[in-house]
């Protein structure tokens, strides 16, 4: 009877074409396939400045308004084979357009026109579009290029006639995996040089909340970057199911996800309003500490290193914050990432009057790399006296800004007045 029941269940799986398999180890596996279009890594940014040109310098199948302001430049091709020529057309009362020479014939065709869209209703400065470049001789047929135009924004060295763009230079291979009848999105960093996906090197993502999108912000639980040095298997959470990628085979067009036990999921998920996790560390004096010691105070928690130029840029503002707000219930705590003797770091900090609590690198390595998965430096958190997250670094989610002079303004607005 028992064997008959097992055979019946197995037959049902075959009849239904189920994509779930169970192997000797007891781990379920789920299969899926790749899309043929590569998508852009929109978190990746490269600045491009467009130069002023006149209409007689441009070949276009679409008539250009004689009063339009024209600028041209070259976008880096994510495929690694040079660049593509582009033209920005700005009429006085029209939506800005960008033309991209997709076929490299030095003429902007009617099907090479892309309308830039305003990203936020109340922000007139950010406009963007996605351009799908053709891919030849590959599993993939198109490669997405995400471009963002900063209208009326100038950086050092630009003339009034020039225009500022940023563009993506990296792409993801995206697919869908059948998770017991639910099609779940996954994506992986794709290398044109190797024409492959390396599960031990590069970004991976999964639609953990199944909302049809993958949040690739580095602090999102839906994204993680594999590093060869760590030699780890990245485990994601989809609902209450824990999954890693066993195989991402483009030749067979096959994705295989493997199910894990909950204990294999080491990621600590962070979110605005959520309590920051307690952790142990060793300070620069060699004393064992717990982060919960700072409860009752606003905490500016900074993940930094002297090796990191942007971290050094922020140091004067951190020093000023420590000085200006010490009587307004603020403490600073640093998680140092310099792989050098601590005495060397201490000496430099003392010379710059930056003597707040800092954790030794080796005491927080696993916490930063395997649990929080910090990939960008500096990364800074502002926490309430109850330990809840008010802001996570870079103002990418609309939270208070913690960079440069904006840090001081943020603290002045949030912290209570001294008694």
PDB file of C-alpha atoms in Angstrom, residues 40-42 44-46 48 50 74-78 84 86-88 96-100 114-119 126-133 144-150 164-169:
ATOM      1  CA  UNK A  40      20.236  47.118 -16.927  1.00  0.00           C
ATOM      2  CA  UNK A  41      21.802  47.384 -13.508  1.00  0.00           C
ATOM      3  CA  UNK A  42      20.191  50.721 -12.661  1.00  0.00           C
ATOM      4  CA  UNK A  44      25.355  51.340 -11.641  1.00  0.00           C
ATOM      5  CA  UNK A  45      26.266  54.913 -12.676  1.00  0.00           C
ATOM      6  CA  UNK A  46      28.790  56.369 -15.126  1.00  0.00           C
ATOM      7  CA  UNK A  48      28.641  61.255 -19.490  1.00  0.00           C
ATOM      8  CA  UNK A  50      27.105  65.794 -23.911  1.00  0.00           C
ATOM      9  CA  UNK A  74      28.760  58.684 -26.676  1.00  0.00           C
ATOM     10  CA  UNK A  75      27.256  56.103 -24.337  1.00  0.00           C
ATOM     11  CA  UNK A  76      29.503  53.221 -23.303  1.00  0.00           C
ATOM     12  CA  UNK A  77      28.146  49.975 -24.743  1.00  0.00           C
ATOM     13  CA  UNK A  78      27.660  47.466 -21.878  1.00  0.00           C
ATOM     14  CA  UNK A  84      27.164  54.293 -29.334  1.00  0.00           C
ATOM     15  CA  UNK A  86      23.592  59.670 -28.962  1.00  0.00           C
ATOM     16  CA  UNK A  87      21.844  63.010 -29.460  1.00  0.00           C
ATOM     17  CA  UNK A  88      19.791  64.982 -26.931  1.00  0.00           C
ATOM     18  CA  UNK A  96      13.322  66.039 -24.124  1.00  0.00           C
ATOM     19  CA  UNK A  97      14.250  63.285 -26.562  1.00  0.00           C
ATOM     20  CA  UNK A  98      17.368  61.214 -26.912  1.00  0.00           C
ATOM     21  CA  UNK A  99      18.340  59.532 -30.178  1.00  0.00           C
ATOM     22  CA  UNK A 100      20.701  56.545 -30.065  1.00  0.00           C
ATOM     23  CA  UNK A 114      13.509  57.567 -27.162  1.00  0.00           C
ATOM     24  CA  UNK A 115      11.347  59.877 -25.082  1.00  0.00           C
ATOM     25  CA  UNK A 116      12.830  60.781 -21.719  1.00  0.00           C
ATOM     26  CA  UNK A 117      10.341  60.543 -18.860  1.00  0.00           C
ATOM     27  CA  UNK A 118      10.300  62.588 -15.678  1.00  0.00           C
ATOM     28  CA  UNK A 119      11.114  60.171 -12.866  1.00  0.00           C
ATOM     29  CA  UNK A 126      15.588  63.834 -13.286  1.00  0.00           C
ATOM     30  CA  UNK A 127      14.582  62.323 -16.643  1.00  0.00           C
ATOM     31  CA  UNK A 128      15.339  58.793 -17.808  1.00  0.00           C
ATOM     32  CA  UNK A 129      14.728  56.069 -20.360  1.00  0.00           C
ATOM     33  CA  UNK A 130      15.892  52.558 -21.195  1.00  0.00           C
ATOM     34  CA  UNK A 131      17.450  51.815 -24.574  1.00  0.00           C
ATOM     35  CA  UNK A 132      17.600  48.204 -25.784  1.00  0.00           C
ATOM     36  CA  UNK A 133      20.775  47.670 -27.800  1.00  0.00           C
ATOM     37  CA  UNK A 144      19.413  47.228 -21.873  1.00  0.00           C
ATOM     38  CA  UNK A 145      21.111  50.589 -21.356  1.00  0.00           C
ATOM     39  CA  UNK A 146      19.566  52.796 -18.651  1.00  0.00           C
ATOM     40  CA  UNK A 147      20.237  56.513 -19.140  1.00  0.00           C
ATOM     41  CA  UNK A 148      19.349  59.378 -16.801  1.00  0.00           C
ATOM     42  CA  UNK A 149      19.386  63.033 -17.851  1.00  0.00           C
ATOM     43  CA  UNK A 150      20.011  65.670 -15.169  1.00  0.00           C
ATOM     44  CA  UNK A 164      24.854  65.870 -17.938  1.00  0.00           C
ATOM     45  CA  UNK A 165      23.843  62.199 -18.171  1.00  0.00           C
ATOM     46  CA  UNK A 166      24.573  59.070 -16.211  1.00  0.00           C
ATOM     47  CA  UNK A 167      24.337  55.611 -17.715  1.00  0.00           C
ATOM     48  CA  UNK A 168      24.447  51.981 -16.672  1.00  0.00           C
ATOM     49  CA  UNK A 169      27.359  49.820 -17.808  1.00  0.00           C
TER      50      UNK A 169
END
